[in-house]
Coordinates of C-alpha atoms in Angstrom, one line a residue:
M128 CA -3.3 137.9 -117.6
S129 CA -5.8 140.5 -118.1
E130 CA -6.4 143.1 -115.4
R131 CA -9.3 144.8 -114.1
S132 CA -10.0 149.0 -112.8
K133 CA -11.3 148.8 -109.6
D134 CA -13.7 151.7 -111.0
P135 CA -14.6 150.9 -114.7
S136 CA -17.1 153.6 -114.4
I137 CA -14.6 156.4 -114.5
F138 CA -14.4 155.3 -118.1
T139 CA -18.0 155.5 -119.1
T140 CA -19.2 157.9 -116.3
I141 CA -19.9 161.8 -117.4
P142 CA -18.5 164.0 -114.6
S143 CA -19.9 167.2 -113.4
Q144 CA -19.8 169.7 -115.9
P145 CA -18.9 173.2 -115.5
A146 CA -21.8 175.6 -114.9
V147 CA -21.2 178.1 -117.6
K148 CA -20.1 176.5 -121.4
K149 CA -16.5 177.2 -122.1
P150 CA -14.9 177.9 -125.3
G151 CA -14.1 174.8 -126.8
Q152 CA -15.9 172.5 -125.1
L153 CA -18.1 169.6 -125.9
T154 CA -21.7 169.6 -127.0
G155 CA -23.6 167.4 -124.9
E156 CA -23.6 164.7 -127.6
Q157 CA -19.9 164.7 -128.5
L158 CA -19.4 164.2 -124.6
A159 CA -21.6 161.6 -124.1
Q160 CA -20.3 159.7 -127.3
Y161 CA -16.5 159.9 -125.8
F162 CA -17.9 158.4 -122.7
N163 CA -20.0 156.0 -124.3
K164 CA -18.1 154.7 -127.2
G165 CA -14.4 155.8 -126.0
Y166 CA -13.7 158.7 -128.7
V167 CA -15.1 161.3 -130.3
M168 CA -13.7 163.4 -133.5
V169 CA -14.2 167.5 -133.4
P170 CA -13.2 168.3 -137.3
D171 CA -12.6 171.7 -137.0
F172 CA -11.4 172.4 -133.4
F173 CA -8.7 174.5 -134.4
S174 CA -8.2 176.8 -137.9
K175 CA -5.0 176.0 -139.8
E176 CA -3.5 179.4 -138.4
D177 CA -3.9 178.2 -135.0
L178 CA -1.7 174.8 -135.9
Q179 CA 0.4 177.0 -138.2
P180 CA 3.1 178.0 -135.1
V181 CA 3.1 174.0 -134.7
R182 CA 3.7 173.0 -138.4
E183 CA 6.7 175.5 -137.8
A184 CA 8.0 174.5 -135.0
V185 CA 8.4 170.7 -136.2
S186 CA 10.0 172.0 -139.3
S187 CA 12.6 173.6 -136.4
C188 CA 12.9 170.3 -134.7
V189 CA 13.6 168.8 -138.0
D190 CA 16.7 171.3 -138.8
K191 CA 18.1 170.7 -135.3
L192 CA 17.6 166.7 -136.3
V193 CA 19.4 167.2 -139.4
N194 CA 22.5 169.5 -138.4
K195 CA 23.2 167.1 -135.9
L196 CA 23.6 164.3 -138.2
Y197 CA 25.5 166.2 -141.2
D198 CA 27.9 167.8 -138.5
A199 CA 28.2 164.4 -137.2
G200 CA 29.1 163.3 -140.6
K201 CA 25.9 160.5 -140.5
I202 CA 24.9 162.3 -143.5
T203 CA 25.8 164.1 -146.9
E204 CA 22.9 166.1 -147.5
K205 CA 20.7 168.5 -145.5
H206 CA 17.8 168.4 -148.7
A207 CA 16.8 171.7 -147.0
D208 CA 14.5 172.5 -149.8
A209 CA 12.2 169.3 -149.4
G210 CA 9.5 170.6 -147.4
L211 CA 8.1 169.5 -144.4
F212 CA 6.2 166.5 -145.4
K213 CA 9.2 165.3 -147.9
R214 CA 12.5 165.8 -146.0
M215 CA 12.8 163.3 -143.2
I216 CA 11.8 160.5 -146.1
L217 CA 15.1 161.9 -147.8
I218 CA 17.3 161.9 -144.5
E219 CA 15.8 158.6 -143.7
K220 CA 17.4 157.3 -147.2
Q221 CA 21.2 158.4 -145.8
F222 CA 20.4 157.5 -142.2
P223 CA 17.9 154.6 -141.7
G224 CA 16.2 155.6 -138.0
A225 CA 16.7 159.2 -138.3
A226 CA 12.6 159.3 -138.0
I227 CA 13.0 157.2 -134.5
L228 CA 15.8 160.0 -133.5
L229 CA 12.6 162.8 -134.0
H230 CA 9.7 160.6 -132.2
K231 CA 12.5 160.6 -129.4
T232 CA 12.6 164.2 -129.0
G233 CA 12.7 164.9 -125.1
W234 CA 11.8 168.5 -125.2
L235 CA 8.8 170.9 -126.1
P236 CA 9.3 173.4 -128.3
Q237 CA 7.5 177.1 -127.2
A238 CA 4.4 176.2 -130.1
F239 CA 4.2 172.5 -128.3
R240 CA 3.7 174.1 -125.1
D241 CA 1.3 176.6 -126.3
L242 CA -1.1 174.0 -128.2
W243 CA -1.0 171.5 -125.2
S244 CA -1.8 174.5 -122.5
C245 CA -4.2 176.4 -124.7
E246 CA -7.7 177.4 -123.2
R247 CA -9.8 175.3 -125.5
L248 CA -7.9 172.0 -125.2
L249 CA -7.7 172.7 -121.6
N250 CA -11.5 173.3 -121.2
V251 CA -12.2 170.0 -123.0
A252 CA -9.9 168.4 -120.6
E253 CA -12.2 170.0 -118.0
Q254 CA -15.2 168.4 -118.9
L255 CA -13.5 164.7 -119.0
I256 CA -11.6 165.0 -116.0
G257 CA -12.6 167.9 -113.8
P258 CA -11.1 171.7 -112.8
E259 CA -7.8 170.0 -111.3
I260 CA -5.9 169.1 -114.4
A261 CA -2.1 167.9 -114.9
G262 CA -0.5 167.2 -118.5
H263 CA 1.1 163.3 -118.4
P264 CA 4.6 163.0 -119.4
V265 CA 3.9 161.0 -122.1
W266 CA 3.5 162.9 -125.1
N267 CA 4.6 162.6 -128.8
L268 CA 5.7 163.6 -132.1
R269 CA 5.1 161.2 -134.6
V270 CA 6.9 161.0 -137.9
K271 CA 4.9 158.5 -139.9
T272 CA 7.1 158.4 -142.7
P273 CA 5.6 156.0 -145.9
H274 CA 5.8 152.0 -146.0
N275 CA 7.7 152.2 -142.5
E276 CA 6.8 149.4 -139.9
E277 CA 7.9 151.4 -137.1
A278 CA 5.9 154.2 -137.9
T279 CA 2.4 151.6 -137.8
V280 CA 1.1 151.0 -134.6
P281 CA -0.5 147.9 -133.9
W282 CA -3.9 147.4 -131.7
H283 CA -3.2 148.4 -128.1
Q284 CA -4.6 150.4 -125.2
D285 CA -3.0 153.1 -123.8
N286 CA -2.5 151.6 -120.4
A287 CA -0.8 148.6 -121.7
Y288 CA 2.4 150.7 -121.5
L289 CA 1.9 152.2 -118.2
D290 CA 2.4 150.2 -114.8
Q291 CA -0.4 149.0 -112.6
N292 CA -0.6 152.3 -111.0
A293 CA -2.4 153.9 -113.7
L294 CA -5.3 151.2 -114.0
N295 CA -7.7 153.5 -112.2
V296 CA -6.8 156.8 -113.7
L297 CA -8.7 158.7 -116.9
Q298 CA -6.0 159.9 -118.8
P299 CA -7.5 161.2 -122.0
T300 CA -5.4 161.8 -125.1
A301 CA -5.7 164.5 -128.1
W302 CA -4.6 163.4 -131.5
I303 CA -3.9 166.0 -133.3
P304 CA -2.5 165.7 -136.9
L305 CA -0.6 168.4 -138.7
L306 CA -2.3 167.8 -142.3
D307 CA -5.7 165.8 -143.7
T308 CA -5.6 161.9 -142.5
N309 CA -7.2 159.3 -144.1
E310 CA -6.8 155.2 -144.5
H311 CA -4.5 155.9 -147.4
N312 CA -1.9 158.0 -145.3
G313 CA -2.1 156.3 -141.8
C314 CA -5.1 157.4 -139.6
M315 CA -6.2 156.1 -136.5
Q316 CA -8.8 153.4 -136.5
V317 CA -10.6 152.7 -132.7
V318 CA -12.5 149.8 -131.3
K319 CA -15.7 151.8 -130.3
G320 CA -16.9 150.6 -126.7
G321 CA -13.9 148.7 -126.1
H322 CA -13.4 150.6 -123.2
R323 CA -16.6 149.9 -121.3
P324 CA -15.9 146.8 -119.5
G325 CA -13.0 148.8 -117.6
I326 CA -10.2 145.9 -118.5
L327 CA -7.2 146.1 -119.8
A328 CA -6.5 143.1 -121.8
K329 CA -3.7 140.7 -122.2
H330 CA -0.9 142.2 -124.9
T331 CA 2.7 140.5 -126.1
C332 CA 5.6 142.2 -126.9
C333 CA 7.0 143.2 -129.2
A334 CA 5.3 143.5 -132.9
G335 CA 7.7 142.6 -135.9
G336 CA 10.4 145.0 -135.4
T337 CA 9.1 147.4 -133.3
W338 CA 9.1 148.6 -129.8
Y339 CA 5.4 148.3 -129.9
V340 CA 3.1 146.1 -127.7
D341 CA 0.6 144.0 -129.8
L342 CA -3.4 143.2 -128.6
S343 CA -4.6 140.8 -131.0
E344 CA -8.2 140.9 -132.7
E345 CA -9.3 137.5 -130.8
E346 CA -8.3 138.7 -127.2
I347 CA -10.3 142.2 -128.0
E348 CA -13.2 140.1 -129.1
R349 CA -12.6 137.6 -126.0
T350 CA -11.9 139.9 -123.4
L351 CA -13.3 143.7 -124.5
N352 CA -16.7 142.2 -125.8
A353 CA -16.2 143.9 -129.2
N354 CA -17.1 142.6 -132.4
M355 CA -14.2 143.3 -134.8
K356 CA -16.4 143.2 -137.9
E357 CA -18.8 145.7 -136.8
D358 CA -16.8 147.6 -133.4
V359 CA -13.9 149.0 -135.4
V360 CA -14.4 152.9 -136.4
T361 CA -11.8 154.3 -139.4
C362 CA -11.2 158.4 -137.8
A363 CA -10.1 160.1 -141.3
V364 CA -9.0 163.6 -138.8
P365 CA -9.0 166.8 -141.2
Y366 CA -6.3 169.4 -140.8
G367 CA -7.5 171.3 -137.8
G368 CA -9.3 168.3 -136.1
V369 CA -8.9 166.5 -133.0
L370 CA -9.6 162.9 -131.9
F371 CA -10.1 162.7 -128.6
I372 CA -9.3 159.1 -127.3
N373 CA -10.1 157.3 -123.9
N374 CA -6.9 155.5 -122.5
M375 CA -8.7 152.1 -122.3
V376 CA -10.5 152.0 -125.6
P377 CA -8.4 149.7 -128.3
H378 CA -6.8 151.7 -131.2
R379 CA -4.0 151.6 -134.1
S380 CA -2.6 153.6 -136.6
L381 CA -2.9 152.3 -140.3
E382 CA 0.3 152.1 -142.3
N383 CA 1.2 155.2 -144.5
F384 CA 0.8 154.5 -148.0
S385 CA 1.1 158.0 -149.6
E386 CA 4.2 159.6 -150.5
D387 CA 4.1 162.3 -147.7
I388 CA 4.6 162.1 -144.2
R389 CA 1.8 161.8 -141.6
W390 CA 2.9 164.6 -139.2
S391 CA 0.9 164.2 -135.8
L392 CA 1.0 165.2 -132.4
D393 CA -0.6 163.0 -129.0
L394 CA -1.0 165.2 -125.8
R395 CA -2.5 163.4 -122.5
W396 CA -4.0 164.9 -119.2
Q397 CA -4.9 163.6 -116.1
K398 CA -6.0 164.7 -112.5
P399 CA -2.9 165.3 -110.9
D400 CA -3.4 163.9 -107.1
L401 CA -3.0 160.6 -109.2
P402 CA -0.3 158.3 -110.1
N403 CA 0.5 159.0 -113.8
G404 CA 1.4 155.4 -114.4
F405 CA 5.3 156.0 -116.1
Y406 CA 7.6 154.0 -113.7
D407 CA 8.7 157.1 -111.7
L408 CA 10.7 157.9 -114.7
K409 CA 9.1 161.6 -114.7
N410 CA 6.5 163.7 -113.1
S411 CA 3.3 165.1 -114.5
V412 CA 3.3 168.9 -114.8
L413 CA 0.1 171.1 -113.1
M414 CA -1.8 172.8 -115.8
R415 CA -4.8 174.4 -114.6
T416 CA -5.9 174.3 -110.8
K417 CA -9.2 175.7 -109.4
T418 CA -7.1 177.2 -106.0
N419 CA -5.1 179.3 -108.5
P420 CA -7.1 180.5 -111.6
K421 CA -3.6 182.5 -112.4
H422 CA -1.6 179.5 -112.1
V423 CA 1.4 179.6 -114.1
I424 CA 2.7 176.5 -115.7
D425 CA 6.3 175.3 -115.2
F426 CA 7.3 173.9 -118.5
D427 CA 11.0 174.8 -117.7
A428 CA 11.3 172.5 -114.7
F429 CA 9.0 169.9 -117.0
D430 CA 11.9 170.0 -119.7
K431 CA 14.6 169.7 -117.3
V432 CA 13.8 166.2 -116.9
D433 CA 14.6 164.7 -120.4
R434 CA 13.5 161.0 -120.5
H435 CA 16.4 159.9 -122.8
I436 CA 18.5 161.3 -121.0
E437 CA 17.1 160.1 -117.7
A438 CA 16.2 157.0 -118.6
H439 CA 19.2 156.0 -121.8
K440 CA 21.4 154.7 -119.0
D441 CA 23.6 151.9 -119.5
T442 CA 25.1 149.7 -117.0
E443 CA 28.3 151.7 -116.1
G444 CA 25.9 155.1 -115.8
K445 CA 26.8 156.5 -119.3
E446 CA 24.5 158.5 -121.4
A447 CA 23.1 156.6 -124.3
D448 CA 24.6 157.2 -127.9
D449 CA 22.7 160.3 -129.3
F450 CA 21.8 158.3 -132.6
D451 CA 20.8 155.2 -131.1
T452 CA 17.7 154.2 -132.8
T453 CA 16.4 151.7 -130.4
I454 CA 13.4 152.3 -128.2
P455 CA 13.5 149.8 -125.3
G456 CA 11.6 150.0 -122.3
P457 CA 9.8 148.8 -119.4
W458 CA 6.6 148.2 -121.0
M459 CA 8.5 145.3 -122.8
L460 CA 8.4 143.4 -119.5
R461 CA 4.8 144.8 -118.3
W462 CA 3.5 141.5 -119.8
G463 CA 5.4 138.8 -118.8
E464 CA 7.4 136.8 -121.3
I465 CA 8.8 138.8 -124.2
V466 CA 7.5 136.5 -127.2
H467 CA 9.3 138.3 -130.2
H468 CA 12.6 139.3 -129.9
N469 CA 14.3 142.3 -132.0
R470 CA 16.6 144.8 -132.0
H471 CA 14.9 147.1 -129.5
T472 CA 14.1 144.1 -127.0
A473 CA 17.8 143.3 -127.5
K474 CA 19.0 146.5 -126.2
L475 CA 16.7 146.3 -123.1
L476 CA 18.2 142.9 -122.2
S477 CA 21.7 143.7 -123.0
A478 CA 21.5 146.7 -120.4
S479 CA 19.9 147.2 -117.1
G480 CA 18.5 150.3 -116.6
N481 CA 18.3 151.4 -120.4
T482 CA 15.0 152.2 -121.1
T483 CA 12.8 155.1 -122.4
W484 CA 9.2 155.9 -123.2
H485 CA 7.8 156.2 -127.0
K486 CA 4.6 154.2 -127.2
A487 CA 2.1 154.5 -130.2

């Protein structure tokens, strides 16, 4: 069954704005679009120089994973000279599912921390949710290798992956690609206005051979009053751009038909005093508060709770295999009966407590 927020206006009403506009903040028109249509794309939010440390951090994450696979005898070639946009494709050929292992990264490199907490992004978050800002525990590095079903995310609303406690919480997302994106290499699509009823439509689990929940186009039209022929917007975000998404608006990523990896990060915020809906697996991290303008973000404490080490426990209390390429999680049971089973759902059902968190 679909679920309705107690206060749908939180997803459509612009809150009180800062008296003085701050660096990076949205224009009045952009702010209105976010709340009216459920999304807004800012094409030149960052410079290429701003994002270069993030690219370098991703390369370091790849190095770490490749070395781990090599040392364990899982691969025979490191392909060190292949470059950021090719290397994981070659690693995937030796160890299918390597991209999933990287997607399951549970720690924040310094460049990711700096990006998530940068002044300009937090200034936008302040416009959307107010001056009290926490980082949501669900953040993701996307390794969208070409022609990969497990990197192609079907229609969904973000709240479909969270428990009911988050149904009345605005959780804005910043989707940040690390190259120019378009229909060919797997950019995002949104259903404009689909957030306005304040309804979380019924999803099903799981899509194909993936861990993703799925929201049918028929359900979007029936429950969210959308017209899929007129309301679907393709968001070709350039390198340096940011797509800000409302957590109740339906969206998906397209398949990557290019020959390169489409890298991206998605980062989320919410008010710190509200539930994050993360099944009590991990707390949010306070990023900004008006009571202490000099607040220092405690990312070290945040990182100490690794959502994989804590959540990937089998029935004997052992940690999961470091090279396990399945992603089970509590959202799989969020919508009642699992209607399509695969290796990810099988892993969930084979061991109690074996849950993780990596959504679309």
